[in-house]
Amino acid sequence: MSHDPAPASAASARPFRAGSDPRDEAPQYVLPLVVRIERDAPPARTDALQTAAQAVLVLLSDERAHGDGEWAEAVRNWEDARIRKVVRRARGAEWRRAEALPGITLTGKSAEVRVFPPIPLDGWPKDLAKLQVSGTELDDPEPPVAADPAQPVLWLNPDLEMSAGKAMAQAGHGAQLAWWALSDAERTAWREAGFPLAVRTAAPADWPRLTGAGLPLVRDAGYTEIAPGSCTVVADHPALRRP
């Protein structure tokens, strides 16, 4: 499921902007994520969203994505164009083939998500290209516990209905915007703590306050499921909150 959001804040996050942009003229890249969904043991929805967001952060902070690292050029090309993420699902032999490709697997409480270095939009490896994109639906066996206010929270828009795949991509976008907005010291602290975060649906009464708090916002380009310009996520990192 492909998504190209645009934030309402954070100048450093310009690759996400909607509307006409010179970045549209650059070769387009995409960040693939694959979630493991076995028939007899699907992951919990919230854990899958959180694991996907953490996987994006792990890749962004990986030494291979910087400087002369083996993934650095692909990451730079990706960030020079529209920031796109595609979430696909795999099981059994499909998952094993995906794991054999260069990437990073992150394991949550019930979810496994593998993130891959960015690839050209039309240059998918065959073992990823054949994986299903749409229709990824997951449930939470029990309602998620309240988020810890001392940790980063990616708040989902309570007025939007999104498939699990769509929401995973949006959570990844929110985590990325938070990462870009932090200082080097704040990034290091978050990484060394293991990228703790929660993904929760905001209470309808809290949504206006969250969107007006000056925090990074993800606005979707509207390619799938929801209307263009819809605000999908508020990235509420404690370091970014106004005093």
PDB file of N, CA and C in Angstrom, residues 117-196:
ATOM      1  N   PRO A 117      16.064  -1.183   2.349  1.00  0.00           N
ATOM      2  CA  PRO A 117      16.524   0.110   1.834  1.00  0.00           C
ATOM      3  C   PRO A 117      15.652   0.545   0.660  1.00  0.00           C
ATOM      4  N   PRO A 118      15.535   1.851   0.448  1.00  0.00           N
ATOM      5  CA  PRO A 118      14.664   2.341  -0.636  1.00  0.00           C
ATOM      6  C   PRO A 118      15.054   1.771  -1.994  1.00  0.00           C
ATOM      7  N   ILE A 119      14.036   1.612  -2.837  1.00  0.00           N
ATOM      8  CA  ILE A 119      14.221   1.084  -4.187  1.00  0.00           C
ATOM      9  C   ILE A 119      13.477   1.990  -5.169  1.00  0.00           C
ATOM     10  N   PRO A 120      13.879   1.992  -6.458  1.00  0.00           N
ATOM     11  CA  PRO A 120      13.106   2.761  -7.442  1.00  0.00           C
ATOM     12  C   PRO A 120      11.656   2.294  -7.479  1.00  0.00           C
ATOM     13  N   LEU A 121      10.757   3.228  -7.708  1.00  0.00           N
ATOM     14  CA  LEU A 121       9.334   2.923  -7.707  1.00  0.00           C
ATOM     15  C   LEU A 121       8.986   1.795  -8.664  1.00  0.00           C
ATOM     16  N   ASP A 122       9.727   1.695  -9.766  1.00  0.00           N
ATOM     17  CA  ASP A 122       9.458   0.653 -10.753  1.00  0.00           C
ATOM     18  C   ASP A 122      10.544  -0.433 -10.747  1.00  0.00           C
ATOM     19  N   GLY A 123      11.283  -0.549  -9.630  1.00  0.00           N
ATOM     20  CA  GLY A 123      12.388  -1.495  -9.588  1.00  0.00           C
ATOM     21  C   GLY A 123      12.306  -2.490  -8.443  1.00  0.00           C
ATOM     22  N   TRP A 124      11.102  -3.021  -8.190  1.00  0.00           N
ATOM     23  CA  TRP A 124      10.911  -3.938  -7.078  1.00  0.00           C
ATOM     24  C   TRP A 124      11.603  -5.284  -7.335  1.00  0.00           C
ATOM     25  N   PRO A 125      12.328  -5.817  -6.325  1.00  0.00           N
ATOM     26  CA  PRO A 125      12.805  -7.199  -6.448  1.00  0.00           C
ATOM     27  C   PRO A 125      11.619  -8.144  -6.612  1.00  0.00           C
ATOM     28  N   LYS A 126      11.783  -9.187  -7.399  1.00  0.00           N
ATOM     29  CA  LYS A 126      10.640 -10.053  -7.716  1.00  0.00           C
ATOM     30  C   LYS A 126      10.022 -10.686  -6.478  1.00  0.00           C
ATOM     31  N   ASP A 127      10.827 -10.995  -5.457  1.00  0.00           N
ATOM     32  CA  ASP A 127      10.277 -11.632  -4.267  1.00  0.00           C
ATOM     33  C   ASP A 127       9.466 -10.675  -3.409  1.00  0.00           C
ATOM     34  N   LEU A 128       9.615  -9.368  -3.626  1.00  0.00           N
ATOM     35  CA  LEU A 128       8.764  -8.389  -2.950  1.00  0.00           C
ATOM     36  C   LEU A 128       7.612  -7.954  -3.849  1.00  0.00           C
ATOM     37  N   ALA A 129       7.866  -7.876  -5.146  1.00  0.00           N
ATOM     38  CA  ALA A 129       6.842  -7.409  -6.079  1.00  0.00           C
ATOM     39  C   ALA A 129       5.617  -8.309  -6.082  1.00  0.00           C
ATOM     40  N   LYS A 130       5.812  -9.603  -5.829  1.00  0.00           N
ATOM     41  CA  LYS A 130       4.695 -10.542  -5.898  1.00  0.00           C
ATOM     42  C   LYS A 130       3.853 -10.566  -4.621  1.00  0.00           C
ATOM     43  N   LEU A 131       4.298  -9.876  -3.577  1.00  0.00           N
ATOM     44  CA  LEU A 131       3.556  -9.896  -2.318  1.00  0.00           C
ATOM     45  C   LEU A 131       2.307  -9.024  -2.408  1.00  0.00           C
ATOM     46  N   GLN A 132       1.283  -9.402  -1.652  1.00  0.00           N
ATOM     47  CA  GLN A 132       0.023  -8.672  -1.648  1.00  0.00           C
ATOM     48  C   GLN A 132       0.181  -7.321  -0.963  1.00  0.00           C
ATOM     49  N   VAL A 133      -0.519  -6.333  -1.493  1.00  0.00           N
ATOM     50  CA  VAL A 133      -0.474  -4.981  -0.944  1.00  0.00           C
ATOM     51  C   VAL A 133      -1.764  -4.660  -0.197  1.00  0.00           C
ATOM     52  N   SER A 134      -2.887  -4.806  -0.875  1.00  0.00           N
ATOM     53  CA  SER A 134      -4.159  -4.359  -0.300  1.00  0.00           C
ATOM     54  C   SER A 134      -4.764  -5.428   0.601  1.00  0.00           C
ATOM     55  N   GLY A 135      -5.726  -4.981   1.384  1.00  0.00           N
ATOM     56  CA  GLY A 135      -6.504  -5.914   2.184  1.00  0.00           C
ATOM     57  C   GLY A 135      -5.847  -6.398   3.451  1.00  0.00           C
ATOM     58  N   THR A 136      -4.812  -5.707   3.918  1.00  0.00           N
ATOM     59  CA  THR A 136      -4.172  -6.117   5.159  1.00  0.00           C
ATOM     60  C   THR A 136      -5.003  -5.635   6.335  1.00  0.00           C
ATOM     61  N   GLU A 137      -5.720  -6.554   6.974  1.00  0.00           N
ATOM     62  CA  GLU A 137      -6.579  -6.223   8.105  1.00  0.00           C
ATOM     63  C   GLU A 137      -6.117  -6.988   9.337  1.00  0.00           C
ATOM     64  N   LEU A 138      -5.999  -6.289  10.441  1.00  0.00           N
ATOM     65  CA  LEU A 138      -5.592  -6.883  11.707  1.00  0.00           C
ATOM     66  C   LEU A 138      -6.468  -6.324  12.814  1.00  0.00           C
ATOM     67  N   ASP A 139      -6.549  -7.060  13.903  1.00  0.00           N
ATOM     68  CA  ASP A 139      -7.342  -6.638  15.061  1.00  0.00           C
ATOM     69  C   ASP A 139      -6.492  -6.686  16.325  1.00  0.00           C
ATOM     70  N   ASP A 140      -6.934  -5.963  17.330  1.00  0.00           N
ATOM     71  CA  ASP A 140      -6.335  -6.063  18.660  1.00  0.00           C
ATOM     72  C   ASP A 140      -7.193  -7.002  19.501  1.00  0.00           C
ATOM     73  N   PRO A 141      -6.602  -8.097  20.010  1.00  0.00           N
ATOM     74  CA  PRO A 141      -7.386  -9.007  20.860  1.00  0.00           C
ATOM     75  C   PRO A 141      -7.973  -8.312  22.082  1.00  0.00           C
ATOM     76  N   GLU A 142      -7.219  -7.330  22.601  1.00  0.00           N
ATOM     77  CA  GLU A 142      -7.680  -6.534  23.744  1.00  0.00           C
ATOM     78  C   GLU A 142      -7.392  -5.068  23.446  1.00  0.00           C
ATOM     79  N   PRO A 143      -8.184  -4.168  24.016  1.00  0.00           N
ATOM     80  CA  PRO A 143      -7.920  -2.745  23.784  1.00  0.00           C
ATOM     81  C   PRO A 143      -6.523  -2.366  24.273  1.00  0.00           C
ATOM     82  N   PRO A 144      -5.786  -1.557  23.511  1.00  0.00           N
ATOM     83  CA  PRO A 144      -4.451  -1.135  23.952  1.00  0.00           C
ATOM     84  C   PRO A 144      -4.528  -0.348  25.261  1.00  0.00           C
ATOM     85  N   VAL A 145      -3.514  -0.515  26.098  1.00  0.00           N
ATOM     86  CA  VAL A 145      -3.462   0.243  27.350  1.00  0.00           C
ATOM     87  C   VAL A 145      -3.186   1.699  27.025  1.00  0.00           C
ATOM     88  N   ALA A 146      -3.454   2.578  27.966  1.00  0.00           N
ATOM     89  CA  ALA A 146      -3.207   4.009  27.762  1.00  0.00           C
ATOM     90  C   ALA A 146      -1.722   4.251  27.491  1.00  0.00           C
ATOM     91  N   ALA A 147      -1.446   5.193  26.609  1.00  0.00           N
ATOM     92  CA  ALA A 147      -0.065   5.512  26.262  1.00  0.00           C
ATOM     93  C   ALA A 147       0.627   6.200  27.433  1.00  0.00           C
ATOM     94  N   ASP A 148       1.918   5.911  27.582  1.00  0.00           N
ATOM     95  CA  ASP A 148       2.733   6.559  28.605  1.00  0.00           C
ATOM     96  C   ASP A 148       3.084   7.966  28.121  1.00  0.00           C
ATOM     97  N   PRO A 149       2.632   9.022  28.811  1.00  0.00           N
ATOM     98  CA  PRO A 149       2.896  10.383  28.332  1.00  0.00           C
ATOM     99  C   PRO A 149       4.375  10.751  28.341  1.00  0.00           C
ATOM    100  N   ALA A 150       5.203   9.961  29.025  1.00  0.00           N
ATOM    101  CA  ALA A 150       6.640  10.236  29.048  1.00  0.00           C
ATOM    102  C   ALA A 150       7.338   9.702  27.804  1.00  0.00           C
ATOM    103  N   GLN A 151       6.621   8.938  26.988  1.00  0.00           N
ATOM    104  CA  GLN A 151       7.203   8.370  25.781  1.00  0.00           C
ATOM    105  C   GLN A 151       6.552   8.982  24.534  1.00  0.00           C
ATOM    106  N   PRO A 152       7.228   8.890  23.388  1.00  0.00           N
ATOM    107  CA  PRO A 152       6.620   9.386  22.151  1.00  0.00           C
ATOM    108  C   PRO A 152       5.333   8.633  21.816  1.00  0.00           C
ATOM    109  N   VAL A 153       4.357   9.377  21.319  1.00  0.00           N
ATOM    110  CA  VAL A 153       3.090   8.786  20.907  1.00  0.00           C
ATOM    111  C   VAL A 153       2.761   9.279  19.501  1.00  0.00           C
ATOM    112  N   LEU A 154       2.426   8.360  18.632  1.00  0.00           N
ATOM    113  CA  LEU A 154       1.951   8.695  17.300  1.00  0.00           C
ATOM    114  C   LEU A 154       0.433   8.590  17.333  1.00  0.00           C
ATOM    115  N   TRP A 155      -0.212   9.746  17.314  1.00  0.00           N
ATOM    116  CA  TRP A 155      -1.667   9.792  17.459  1.00  0.00           C
ATOM    117  C   TRP A 155      -2.329   9.700  16.089  1.00  0.00           C
ATOM    118  N   LEU A 156      -3.219   8.721  15.923  1.00  0.00           N
ATOM    119  CA  LEU A 156      -3.971   8.560  14.683  1.00  0.00           C
ATOM    120  C   LEU A 156      -5.244   9.389  14.727  1.00  0.00           C
ATOM    121  N   ASN A 157      -5.628   9.899  13.569  1.00  0.00           N
ATOM    122  CA  ASN A 157      -6.848  10.685  13.449  1.00  0.00           C
ATOM    123  C   ASN A 157      -8.063   9.814  13.780  1.00  0.00           C
ATOM    124  N   PRO A 158      -8.866  10.195  14.782  1.00  0.00           N
ATOM    125  CA  PRO A 158     -10.011   9.364  15.162  1.00  0.00           C
ATOM    126  C   PRO A 158     -11.149   9.382  14.152  1.00  0.00           C
ATOM    127  N   ASP A 159     -11.114  10.326  13.212  1.00  0.00           N
ATOM    128  CA  ASP A 159     -12.200  10.450  12.243  1.00  0.00           C
ATOM    129  C   ASP A 159     -11.933   9.694  10.948  1.00  0.00           C
ATOM    130  N   LEU A 160     -10.775   9.031  10.838  1.00  0.00           N
ATOM    131  CA  LEU A 160     -10.419   8.316   9.618  1.00  0.00           C
ATOM    132  C   LEU A 160     -10.381   6.816   9.859  1.00  0.00           C
ATOM    133  N   GLU A 161     -10.896   6.065   8.907  1.00  0.00           N
ATOM    134  CA  GLU A 161     -10.773   4.612   8.946  1.00  0.00           C
ATOM    135  C   GLU A 161      -9.689   4.199   7.955  1.00  0.00           C
ATOM    136  N   MET A 162      -8.702   3.469   8.450  1.00  0.00           N
ATOM    137  CA  MET A 162      -7.599   3.033   7.611  1.00  0.00           C
ATOM    138  C   MET A 162      -7.373   1.538   7.789  1.00  0.00           C
ATOM    139  N   SER A 163      -7.025   0.861   6.708  1.00  0.00           N
ATOM    140  CA  SER A 163      -6.618  -0.529   6.816  1.00  0.00           C
ATOM    141  C   SER A 163      -5.338  -0.599   7.644  1.00  0.00           C
ATOM    142  N   ALA A 164      -4.993  -1.795   8.106  1.00  0.00           N
ATOM    143  CA  ALA A 164      -3.775  -1.949   8.891  1.00  0.00           C
ATOM    144  C   ALA A 164      -2.549  -1.543   8.075  1.00  0.00           C
ATOM    145  N   GLY A 165      -2.509  -1.914   6.783  1.00  0.00           N
ATOM    146  CA  GLY A 165      -1.375  -1.548   5.954  1.00  0.00           C
ATOM    147  C   GLY A 165      -1.239  -0.046   5.802  1.00  0.00           C
ATOM    148  N   LYS A 166      -2.359   0.621   5.569  1.00  0.00           N
ATOM    149  CA  LYS A 166      -2.348   2.082   5.453  1.00  0.00           C
ATOM    150  C   LYS A 166      -1.871   2.715   6.748  1.00  0.00           C
ATOM    151  N   ALA A 167      -2.404   2.243   7.877  1.00  0.00           N
ATOM    152  CA  ALA A 167      -2.041   2.814   9.172  1.00  0.00           C
ATOM    153  C   ALA A 167      -0.579   2.550   9.511  1.00  0.00           C
ATOM    154  N   MET A 168      -0.041   1.388   9.116  1.00  0.00           N
ATOM    155  CA  MET A 168       1.370   1.106   9.355  1.00  0.00           C
ATOM    156  C   MET A 168       2.247   2.115   8.614  1.00  0.00           C
ATOM    157  N   ALA A 169       1.912   2.391   7.356  1.00  0.00           N
ATOM    158  CA  ALA A 169       2.685   3.368   6.593  1.00  0.00           C
ATOM    159  C   ALA A 169       2.586   4.751   7.223  1.00  0.00           C
ATOM    160  N   GLN A 170       1.385   5.138   7.652  1.00  0.00           N
ATOM    161  CA  GLN A 170       1.205   6.456   8.263  1.00  0.00           C
ATOM    162  C   GLN A 170       1.975   6.563   9.576  1.00  0.00           C
ATOM    163  N   ALA A 171       1.979   5.508  10.367  1.00  0.00           N
ATOM    164  CA  ALA A 171       2.760   5.519  11.607  1.00  0.00           C
ATOM    165  C   ALA A 171       4.243   5.666  11.293  1.00  0.00           C
ATOM    166  N   GLY A 172       4.690   4.987  10.234  1.00  0.00           N
ATOM    167  CA  GLY A 172       6.077   5.141   9.817  1.00  0.00           C
ATOM    168  C   GLY A 172       6.403   6.564   9.416  1.00  0.00           C
ATOM    169  N   HIS A 173       5.475   7.218   8.709  1.00  0.00           N
ATOM    170  CA  HIS A 173       5.678   8.616   8.340  1.00  0.00           C
ATOM    171  C   HIS A 173       5.788   9.494   9.590  1.00  0.00           C
ATOM    172  N   GLY A 174       4.898   9.260  10.547  1.00  0.00           N
ATOM    173  CA  GLY A 174       4.925  10.057  11.769  1.00  0.00           C
ATOM    174  C   GLY A 174       6.232   9.899  12.526  1.00  0.00           C
ATOM    175  N   ALA A 175       6.714   8.672  12.626  1.00  0.00           N
ATOM    176  CA  ALA A 175       7.987   8.432  13.295  1.00  0.00           C
ATOM    177  C   ALA A 175       9.117   9.149  12.569  1.00  0.00           C
ATOM    178  N   GLN A 176       9.075   9.141  11.244  1.00  0.00           N
ATOM    179  CA  GLN A 176      10.123   9.796  10.465  1.00  0.00           C
ATOM    180  C   GLN A 176      10.100  11.306  10.661  1.00  0.00           C
ATOM    181  N   LEU A 177       8.922  11.901  10.702  1.00  0.00           N
ATOM    182  CA  LEU A 177       8.839  13.339  10.936  1.00  0.00           C
ATOM    183  C   LEU A 177       9.386  13.704  12.307  1.00  0.00           C
ATOM    184  N   ALA A 178       9.071  12.889  13.312  1.00  0.00           N
ATOM    185  CA  ALA A 178       9.608  13.147  14.647  1.00  0.00           C
ATOM    186  C   ALA A 178      11.132  13.066  14.626  1.00  0.00           C
ATOM    187  N   TRP A 179      11.669  12.043  13.947  1.00  0.00           N
ATOM    188  CA  TRP A 179      13.115  11.860  13.851  1.00  0.00           C
ATOM    189  C   TRP A 179      13.783  13.076  13.218  1.00  0.00           C
ATOM    190  N   TRP A 180      13.205  13.562  12.127  1.00  0.00           N
ATOM    191  CA  TRP A 180      13.775  14.725  11.453  1.00  0.00           C
ATOM    192  C   TRP A 180      13.741  15.975  12.334  1.00  0.00           C
ATOM    193  N   ALA A 181      12.729  16.098  13.175  1.00  0.00           N
ATOM    194  CA  ALA A 181      12.561  17.308  13.973  1.00  0.00           C
ATOM    195  C   ALA A 181      13.448  17.348  15.210  1.00  0.00           C
ATOM    196  N   LEU A 182      14.042  16.220  15.584  1.00  0.00           N
ATOM    197  CA  LEU A 182      14.850  16.146  16.794  1.00  0.00           C
ATOM    198  C   LEU A 182      16.287  16.602  16.541  1.00  0.00           C
ATOM    199  N   SER A 183      16.947  17.033  17.604  1.00  0.00           N
ATOM    200  CA  SER A 183      18.369  17.335  17.531  1.00  0.00           C
ATOM    201  C   SER A 183      19.171  16.034  17.497  1.00  0.00           C
ATOM    202  N   ASP A 184      20.458  16.127  17.185  1.00  0.00           N
ATOM    203  CA  ASP A 184      21.305  14.942  17.165  1.00  0.00           C
ATOM    204  C   ASP A 184      21.329  14.261  18.532  1.00  0.00           C
ATOM    205  N   ALA A 185      21.409  15.061  19.580  1.00  0.00           N
ATOM    206  CA  ALA A 185      21.448  14.491  20.935  1.00  0.00           C
ATOM    207  C   ALA A 185      20.139  13.794  21.264  1.00  0.00           C
ATOM    208  N   GLU A 186      19.034  14.384  20.848  1.00  0.00           N
ATOM    209  CA  GLU A 186      17.720  13.771  21.117  1.00  0.00           C
ATOM    210  C   GLU A 186      17.547  12.488  20.318  1.00  0.00           C
ATOM    211  N   ARG A 187      18.056  12.472  19.091  1.00  0.00           N
ATOM    212  CA  ARG A 187      18.000  11.249  18.287  1.00  0.00           C
ATOM    213  C   ARG A 187      18.813  10.140  18.947  1.00  0.00           C
ATOM    214  N   THR A 188      20.009  10.496  19.398  1.00  0.00           N
ATOM    215  CA  THR A 188      20.867   9.498  20.040  1.00  0.00           C
ATOM    216  C   THR A 188      20.197   8.914  21.269  1.00  0.00           C
ATOM    217  N   ALA A 189      19.587   9.769  22.076  1.00  0.00           N
ATOM    218  CA  ALA A 189      18.917   9.287  23.288  1.00  0.00           C
ATOM    219  C   ALA A 189      17.772   8.350  22.946  1.00  0.00           C
ATOM    220  N   TRP A 190      17.025   8.681  21.917  1.00  0.00           N
ATOM    221  CA  TRP A 190      15.890   7.841  21.516  1.00  0.00           C
ATOM    222  C   TRP A 190      16.376   6.496  20.999  1.00  0.00           C
ATOM    223  N   ARG A 191      17.428   6.537  20.183  1.00  0.00           N
ATOM    224  CA  ARG A 191      17.976   5.298  19.641  1.00  0.00           C
ATOM    225  C   ARG A 191      18.538   4.407  20.755  1.00  0.00           C
ATOM    226  N   GLU A 192      19.289   5.004  21.666  1.00  0.00           N
ATOM    227  CA  GLU A 192      19.896   4.211  22.726  1.00  0.00           C
ATOM    228  C   GLU A 192      18.855   3.620  23.676  1.00  0.00           C
ATOM    229  N   ALA A 193      17.692   4.250  23.746  1.00  0.00           N
ATOM    230  CA  ALA A 193      16.601   3.715  24.576  1.00  0.00           C
ATOM    231  C   ALA A 193      15.824   2.611  23.863  1.00  0.00           C
ATOM    232  N   GLY A 194      16.158   2.360  22.573  1.00  0.00           N
ATOM    233  CA  GLY A 194      15.458   1.323  21.821  1.00  0.00           C
ATOM    234  C   GLY A 194      14.235   1.819  21.079  1.00  0.00           C
ATOM    235  N   PHE A 195      14.155   3.117  20.823  1.00  0.00           N
ATOM    236  CA  PHE A 195      13.023   3.733  20.121  1.00  0.00           C
ATOM    237  C   PHE A 195      11.671   3.382  20.745  1.00  0.00           C
ATOM    238  N   PRO A 196      11.495   3.629  22.048  1.00  0.00           N
ATOM    239  CA  PRO A 196      10.172   3.400  22.626  1.00  0.00           C
ATOM    240  C   PRO A 196       9.155   4.351  21.995  1.00  0.00           C
TER     241      PRO A 196
END
